[in-house]
Coordinates of C-alpha atoms and ligand atoms in Angstrom, one line a residue:
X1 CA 19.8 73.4 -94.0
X2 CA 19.0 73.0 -97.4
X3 CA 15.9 75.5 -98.9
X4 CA 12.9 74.3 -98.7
X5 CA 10.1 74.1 -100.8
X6 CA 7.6 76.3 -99.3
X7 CA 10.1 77.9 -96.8
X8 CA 12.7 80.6 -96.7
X9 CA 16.7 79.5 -96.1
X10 CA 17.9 79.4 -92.8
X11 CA 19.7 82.4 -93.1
X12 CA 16.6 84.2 -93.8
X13 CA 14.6 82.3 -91.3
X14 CA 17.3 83.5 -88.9
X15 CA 17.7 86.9 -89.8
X16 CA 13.5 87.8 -90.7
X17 CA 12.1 85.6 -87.5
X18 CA 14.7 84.7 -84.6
X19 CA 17.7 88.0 -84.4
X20 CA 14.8 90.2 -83.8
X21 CA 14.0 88.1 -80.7
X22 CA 17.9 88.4 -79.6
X23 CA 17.7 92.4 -79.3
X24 CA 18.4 93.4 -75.8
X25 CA 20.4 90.3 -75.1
X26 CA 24.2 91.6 -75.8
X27 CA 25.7 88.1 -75.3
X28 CA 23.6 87.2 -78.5
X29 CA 25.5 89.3 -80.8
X30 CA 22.2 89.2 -83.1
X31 CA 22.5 86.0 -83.8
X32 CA 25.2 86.7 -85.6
X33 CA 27.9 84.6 -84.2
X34 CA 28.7 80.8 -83.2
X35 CA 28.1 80.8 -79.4
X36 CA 26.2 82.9 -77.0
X37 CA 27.7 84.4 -73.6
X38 CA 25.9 84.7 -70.5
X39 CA 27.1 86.4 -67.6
X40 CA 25.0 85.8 -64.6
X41 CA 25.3 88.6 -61.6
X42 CA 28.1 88.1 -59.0
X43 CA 27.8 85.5 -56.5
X44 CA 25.3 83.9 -59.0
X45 CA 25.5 81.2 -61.0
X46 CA 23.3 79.4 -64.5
X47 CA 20.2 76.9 -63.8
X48 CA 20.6 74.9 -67.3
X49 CA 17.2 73.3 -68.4
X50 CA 16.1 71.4 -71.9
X51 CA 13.3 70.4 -72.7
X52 CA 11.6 69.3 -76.5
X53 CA 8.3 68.5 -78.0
X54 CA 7.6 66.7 -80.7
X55 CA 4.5 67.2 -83.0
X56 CA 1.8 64.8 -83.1
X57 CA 3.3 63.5 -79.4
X58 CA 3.4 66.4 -77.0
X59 CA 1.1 68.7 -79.3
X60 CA -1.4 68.5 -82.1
X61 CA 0.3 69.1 -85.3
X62 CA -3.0 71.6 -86.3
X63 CA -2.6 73.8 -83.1
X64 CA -1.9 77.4 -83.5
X65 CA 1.6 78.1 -83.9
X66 CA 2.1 80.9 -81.4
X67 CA 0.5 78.5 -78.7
X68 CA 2.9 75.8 -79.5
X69 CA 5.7 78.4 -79.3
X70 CA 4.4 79.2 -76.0
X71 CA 4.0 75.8 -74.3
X72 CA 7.4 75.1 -75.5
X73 CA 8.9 78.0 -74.1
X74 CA 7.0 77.7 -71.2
X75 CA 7.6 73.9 -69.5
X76 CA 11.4 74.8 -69.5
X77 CA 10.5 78.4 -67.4
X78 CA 8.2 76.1 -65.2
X79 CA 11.0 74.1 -64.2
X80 CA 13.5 77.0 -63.9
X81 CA 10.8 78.8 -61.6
X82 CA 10.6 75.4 -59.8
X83 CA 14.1 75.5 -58.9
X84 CA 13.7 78.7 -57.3
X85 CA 15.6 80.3 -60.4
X86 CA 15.0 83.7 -62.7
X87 CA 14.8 82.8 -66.0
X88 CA 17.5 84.9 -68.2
X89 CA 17.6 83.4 -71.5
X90 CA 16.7 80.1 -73.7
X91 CA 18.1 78.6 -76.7
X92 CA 15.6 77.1 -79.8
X93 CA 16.2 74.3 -81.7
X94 CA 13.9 73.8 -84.8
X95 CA 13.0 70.9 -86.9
X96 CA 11.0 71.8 -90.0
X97 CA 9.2 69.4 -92.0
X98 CA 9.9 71.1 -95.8
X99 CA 5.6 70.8 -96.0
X100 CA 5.3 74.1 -93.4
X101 CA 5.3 77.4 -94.7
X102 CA 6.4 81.3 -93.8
X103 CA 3.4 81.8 -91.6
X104 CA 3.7 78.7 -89.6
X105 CA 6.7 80.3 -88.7
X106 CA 6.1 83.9 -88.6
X107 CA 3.2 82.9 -85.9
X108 CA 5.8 80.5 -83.8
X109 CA 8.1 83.4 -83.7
X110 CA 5.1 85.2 -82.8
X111 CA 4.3 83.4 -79.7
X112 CA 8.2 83.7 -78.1
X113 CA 8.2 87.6 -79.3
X114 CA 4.9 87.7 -76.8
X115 CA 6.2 85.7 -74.1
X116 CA 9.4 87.4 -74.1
X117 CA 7.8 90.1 -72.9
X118 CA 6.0 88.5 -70.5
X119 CA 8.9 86.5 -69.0
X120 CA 11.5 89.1 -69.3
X121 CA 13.9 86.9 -71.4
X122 CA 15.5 86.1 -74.6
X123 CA 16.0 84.2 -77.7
X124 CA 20.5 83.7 -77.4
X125 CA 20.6 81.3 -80.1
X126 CA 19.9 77.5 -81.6
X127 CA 19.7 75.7 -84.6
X128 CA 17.5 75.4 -87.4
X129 CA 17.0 72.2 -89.7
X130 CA 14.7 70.0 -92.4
X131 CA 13.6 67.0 -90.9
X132 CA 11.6 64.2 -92.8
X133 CA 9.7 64.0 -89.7
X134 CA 7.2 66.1 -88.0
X135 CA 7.9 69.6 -86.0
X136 CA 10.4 68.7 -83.4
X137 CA 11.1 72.1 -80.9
X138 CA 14.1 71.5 -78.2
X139 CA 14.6 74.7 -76.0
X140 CA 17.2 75.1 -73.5
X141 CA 16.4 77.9 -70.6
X142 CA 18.8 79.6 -68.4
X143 CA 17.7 80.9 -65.4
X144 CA 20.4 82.7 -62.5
X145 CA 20.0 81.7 -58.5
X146 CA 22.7 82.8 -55.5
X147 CA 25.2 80.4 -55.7
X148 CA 24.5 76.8 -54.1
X149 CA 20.5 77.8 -53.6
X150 CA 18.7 75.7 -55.7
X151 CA 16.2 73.7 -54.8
X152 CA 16.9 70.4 -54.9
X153 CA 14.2 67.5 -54.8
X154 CA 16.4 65.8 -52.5
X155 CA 16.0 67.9 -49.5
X156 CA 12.5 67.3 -47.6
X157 CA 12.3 66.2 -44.2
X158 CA 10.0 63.6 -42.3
X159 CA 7.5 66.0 -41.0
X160 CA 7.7 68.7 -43.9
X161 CA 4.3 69.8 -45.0
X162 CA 3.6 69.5 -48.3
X163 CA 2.1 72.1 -50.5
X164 CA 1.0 73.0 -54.7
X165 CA 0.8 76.0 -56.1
X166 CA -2.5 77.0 -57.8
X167 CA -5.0 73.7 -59.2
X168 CA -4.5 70.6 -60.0
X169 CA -6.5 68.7 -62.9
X170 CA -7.3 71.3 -65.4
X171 CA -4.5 70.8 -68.1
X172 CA -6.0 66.4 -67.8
X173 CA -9.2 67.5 -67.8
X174 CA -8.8 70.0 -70.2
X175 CA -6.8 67.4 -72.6
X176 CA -10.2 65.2 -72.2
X177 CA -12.6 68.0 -73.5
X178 CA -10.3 68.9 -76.5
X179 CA -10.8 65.2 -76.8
X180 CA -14.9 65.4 -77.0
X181 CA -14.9 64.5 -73.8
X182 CA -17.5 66.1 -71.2
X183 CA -19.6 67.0 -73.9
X184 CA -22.3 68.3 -71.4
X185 CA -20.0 70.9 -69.4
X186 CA -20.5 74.2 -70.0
X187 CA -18.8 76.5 -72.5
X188 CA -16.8 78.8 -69.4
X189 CA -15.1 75.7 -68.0
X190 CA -14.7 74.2 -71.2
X191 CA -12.4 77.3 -72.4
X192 CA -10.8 77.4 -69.6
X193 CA -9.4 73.6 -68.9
X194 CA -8.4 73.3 -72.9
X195 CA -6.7 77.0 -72.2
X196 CA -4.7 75.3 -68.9
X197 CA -3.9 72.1 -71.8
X198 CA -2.3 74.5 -74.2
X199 CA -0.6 77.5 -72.6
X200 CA 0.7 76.2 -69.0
X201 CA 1.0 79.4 -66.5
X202 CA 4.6 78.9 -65.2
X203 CA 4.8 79.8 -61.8
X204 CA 7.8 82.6 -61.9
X205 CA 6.3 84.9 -59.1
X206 CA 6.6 82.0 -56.4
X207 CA 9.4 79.7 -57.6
X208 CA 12.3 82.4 -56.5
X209 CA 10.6 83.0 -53.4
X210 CA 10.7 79.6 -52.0
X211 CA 14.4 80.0 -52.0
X212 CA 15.2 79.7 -48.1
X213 CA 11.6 78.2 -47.4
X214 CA 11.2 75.1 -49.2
X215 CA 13.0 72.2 -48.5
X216 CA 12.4 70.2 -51.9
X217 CA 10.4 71.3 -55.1
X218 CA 9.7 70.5 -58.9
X219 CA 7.1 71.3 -60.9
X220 CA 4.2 69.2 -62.1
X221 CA 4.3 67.9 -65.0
X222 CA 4.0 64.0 -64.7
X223 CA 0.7 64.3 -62.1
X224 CA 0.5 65.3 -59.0
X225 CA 1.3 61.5 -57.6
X226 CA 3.8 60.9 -60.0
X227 CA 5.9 63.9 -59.3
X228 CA 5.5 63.6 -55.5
X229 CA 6.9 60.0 -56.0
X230 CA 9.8 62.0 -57.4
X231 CA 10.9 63.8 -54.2
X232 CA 10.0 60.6 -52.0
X233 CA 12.6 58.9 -53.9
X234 CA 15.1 61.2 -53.7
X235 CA 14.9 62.5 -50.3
X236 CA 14.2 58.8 -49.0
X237 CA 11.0 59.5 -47.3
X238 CA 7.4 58.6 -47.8
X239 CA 4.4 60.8 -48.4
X240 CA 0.7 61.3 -47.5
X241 CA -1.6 63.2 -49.6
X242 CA -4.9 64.4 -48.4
X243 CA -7.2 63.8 -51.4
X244 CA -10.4 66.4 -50.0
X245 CA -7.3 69.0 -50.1
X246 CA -6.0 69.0 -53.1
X247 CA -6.9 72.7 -55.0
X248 CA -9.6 72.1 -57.8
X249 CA -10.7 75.1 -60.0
X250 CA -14.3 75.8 -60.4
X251 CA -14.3 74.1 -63.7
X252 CA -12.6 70.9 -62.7
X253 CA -15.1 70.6 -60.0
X254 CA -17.5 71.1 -62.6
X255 CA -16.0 68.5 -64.7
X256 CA -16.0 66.0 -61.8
X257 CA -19.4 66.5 -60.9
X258 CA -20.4 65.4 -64.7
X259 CA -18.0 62.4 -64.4
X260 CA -16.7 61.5 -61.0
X261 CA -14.9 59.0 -62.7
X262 CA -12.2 61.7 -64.0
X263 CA -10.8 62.0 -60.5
X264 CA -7.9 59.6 -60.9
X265 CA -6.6 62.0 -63.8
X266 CA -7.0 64.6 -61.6
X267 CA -3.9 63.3 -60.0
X268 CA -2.1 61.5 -62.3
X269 CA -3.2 63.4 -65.8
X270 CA 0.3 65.3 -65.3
X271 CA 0.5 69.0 -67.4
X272 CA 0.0 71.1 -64.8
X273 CA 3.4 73.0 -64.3
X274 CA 2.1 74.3 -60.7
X275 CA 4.9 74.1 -58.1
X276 CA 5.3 71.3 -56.2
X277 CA 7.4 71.7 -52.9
X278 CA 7.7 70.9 -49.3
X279 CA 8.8 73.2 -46.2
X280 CA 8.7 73.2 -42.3
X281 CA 5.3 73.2 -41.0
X282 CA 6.9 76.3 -39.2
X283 CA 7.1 78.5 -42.4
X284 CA 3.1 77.9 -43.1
X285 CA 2.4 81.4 -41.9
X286 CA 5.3 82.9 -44.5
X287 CA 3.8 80.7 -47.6
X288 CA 0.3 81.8 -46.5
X289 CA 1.4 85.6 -47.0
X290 CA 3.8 84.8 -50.1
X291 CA 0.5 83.3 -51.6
X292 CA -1.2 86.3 -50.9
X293 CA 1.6 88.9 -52.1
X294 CA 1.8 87.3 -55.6
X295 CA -1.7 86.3 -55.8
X296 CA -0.9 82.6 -56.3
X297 CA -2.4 80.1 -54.3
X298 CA -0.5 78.0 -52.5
X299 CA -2.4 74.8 -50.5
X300 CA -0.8 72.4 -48.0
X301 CA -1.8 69.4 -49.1
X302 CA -0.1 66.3 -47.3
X303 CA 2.6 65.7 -45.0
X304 CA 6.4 63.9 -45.5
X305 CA 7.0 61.0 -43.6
X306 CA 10.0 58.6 -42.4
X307 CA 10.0 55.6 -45.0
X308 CA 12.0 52.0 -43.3
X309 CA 12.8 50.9 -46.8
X310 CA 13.9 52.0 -50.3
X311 CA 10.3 50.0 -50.4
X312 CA 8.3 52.4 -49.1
X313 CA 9.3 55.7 -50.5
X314 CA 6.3 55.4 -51.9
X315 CA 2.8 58.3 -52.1
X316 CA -0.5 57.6 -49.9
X317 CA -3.0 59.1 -50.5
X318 CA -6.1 60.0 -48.2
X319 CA -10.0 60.0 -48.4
X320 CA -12.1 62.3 -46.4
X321 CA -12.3 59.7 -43.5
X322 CA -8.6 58.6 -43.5
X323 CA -9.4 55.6 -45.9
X324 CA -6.1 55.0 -48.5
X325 CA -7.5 55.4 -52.1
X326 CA -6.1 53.3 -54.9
X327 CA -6.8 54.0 -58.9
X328 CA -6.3 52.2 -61.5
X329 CA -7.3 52.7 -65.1
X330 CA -11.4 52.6 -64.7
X331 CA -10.8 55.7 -61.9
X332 CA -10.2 54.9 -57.9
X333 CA -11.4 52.6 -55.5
X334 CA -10.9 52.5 -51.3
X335 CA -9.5 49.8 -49.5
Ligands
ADP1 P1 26.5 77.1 -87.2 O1 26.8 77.1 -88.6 O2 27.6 77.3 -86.3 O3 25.6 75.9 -86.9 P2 24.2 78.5 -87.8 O4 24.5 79.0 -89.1 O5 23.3 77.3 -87.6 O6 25.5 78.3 -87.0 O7 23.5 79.7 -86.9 C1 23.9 81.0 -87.1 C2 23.4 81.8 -85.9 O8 22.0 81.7 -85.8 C3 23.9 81.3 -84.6 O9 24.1 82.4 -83.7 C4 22.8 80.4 -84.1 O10 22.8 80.4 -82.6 C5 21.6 81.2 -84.6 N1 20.4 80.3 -84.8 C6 20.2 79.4 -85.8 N2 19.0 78.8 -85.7 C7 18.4 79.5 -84.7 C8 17.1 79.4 -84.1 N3 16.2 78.5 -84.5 N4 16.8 80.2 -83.0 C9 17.7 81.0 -82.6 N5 18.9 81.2 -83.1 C10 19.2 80.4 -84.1
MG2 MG1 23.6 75.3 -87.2

């Protein structure tokens, strides 16, 4: 990297912002060296996951730095957690545009040194560059699982019940407000759907828990539809979703009441990094008291059926009296 105008070298970069994030970690050697090791417990082995946002695309380019730290780090420990795995470590890649400065920086770092702690992990190394382009973050997460456990989304059964972790909505909705829309909501929901937008709440208490329970998971990030489309396809089965059950937050209800029209990105608005997953009807009494031991809850919310074609790997979805609902752009109709 060549210096910058308003920013340290790398090596100082390095050395001031991201070795202080690799203390704890011996396979990080400080930062200090060319490669990383990790060395996951016996009869375990590494859940590799990357995933990279790009300014003025997956973020605004004025939001805070430590937040934007945070959702970075945070979509790559949602999937880990998805995949029934415990996150270890995660790698940073960092494009700067030369225009940033040390405190841009200094807060980025910030937001890992906080989550860090929160997550139990650590900064093992990366890469930092100019770019003529805006602020482009890849991270790469590690997480460990017992060998040959993770879940797959290829492994639900015709019959599974399917259940999500937490609400569904908020981050869309929340998107929407930042956006001016819902000008009429009040100021509680308001903070708390743009706080679901900008720092996702991975679920890491439940993800390695479903290990032995759930028959398919991923997280949400596409919408709810989308994603269940996902583990349709790749477990060849077919889904119906009960609209009246899917979990809403206060404020999303609140948000819907203002503009019933919102409902559609309710479930395809996407963001939400709650667990998606299916599991024998059977276990519904153990997912009931997992919910209740991590205070996550968890809401069955459709069931997995046999699909006669490739054609029909395809999502339903319900209305109150059994009607399928269809959306399109304007919001949903019933047919
Ligand atoms: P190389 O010359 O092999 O590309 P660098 O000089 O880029 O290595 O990096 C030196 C050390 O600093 C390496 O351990 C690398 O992993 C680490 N590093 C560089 N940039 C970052 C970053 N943004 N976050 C974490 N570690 C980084
Ligand atoms: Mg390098």
């Amino acid at each position: 990297m060549e210096r910058g105008q308003h920013l340290p070298g790398e090596f100082e970069l390095i050395a001031r912002y991201f070795a202080p994030l690799a203390k704890g970690f011996p396979g990080a050697f400080g930062l200090t060296d060319d490669a990383a090791v990790i060395a996951p417990e016996h009869g375990h082995e590494l859940v590799a996951k990357t995933d990279a946002i790009v300014g003025g695309v997956h973020f605004l380019a004025d939001e805070p730095p430590d937040l934007i730290a945070r959702k970075a780090l945070r979509v790559n420990l949602s999937d880990l957690a998805a995949k029934g795995a415990v996150a270890r470590a995660y790698m940073l890649d960092l494009m700067l545009p030369r225009a940033l400065d040390e405190a841009w920086v200094c807060g980025f770092a910030h937001g890992l040194a906080e989550d860090q702690k929160e997550y139990g992990i650590h900064l093992i190394g990366g890469d930092t560059d100019m770019t003529p382009g805006p602020v482009t973050i890849a991270i790469m997460a590690f997480g460990e699982i017992a060998v040959g456990r993770m879940i797959q989304r290829g492994g639900a059964r015709a019959g599974d019940t399917i259940f999500v972790t937490g609400t569904i909505g908020d981050a869309a909705l929340g998107l929407a407000v930042l956006r001016g829309a819902l000008p009429e909501l009040d100021p509680t929901s308001v903070a708390f759907l743009a706080g679901r937008y900008q720092v996702p709440l991975p679920r890491v208490t439940v993800g390695p828990r479903l290990v032995g329970l759930a028959t398919a998971a991923l997280d949400v990030s596409d919408g709810l539809a989308a994603d269940l489309g996902h583990i349709c396809e790749v477990s060849a089965l077919a889904a119906i979703l009960q609209a009246p059950s899917i979990p809403l937050s206060a404020a999303a209800r609140a948000a819907l009441l203002a503009q019933p029209g919102l409902l559609a990105s309710v479930l395809t608005g996407g963001d939400d990094y709650e667990i998606l997953f299916t599991a024998d009807p059977a276990s519904e009494a153990e997912i009931a008291r997992l919910a209740q031991a991590v205070g996550v809850p968890i809401t069955a919310i459709g069931t997995m059926v046999a699909a006669s074609s490739a054609a029909e790997h395809r999502v339903s979805v319900l209305d109150a009296t059994g009607r399928h609902v269809v959306f399109d752009h304007e919001g949903w109709t019933h047919f």
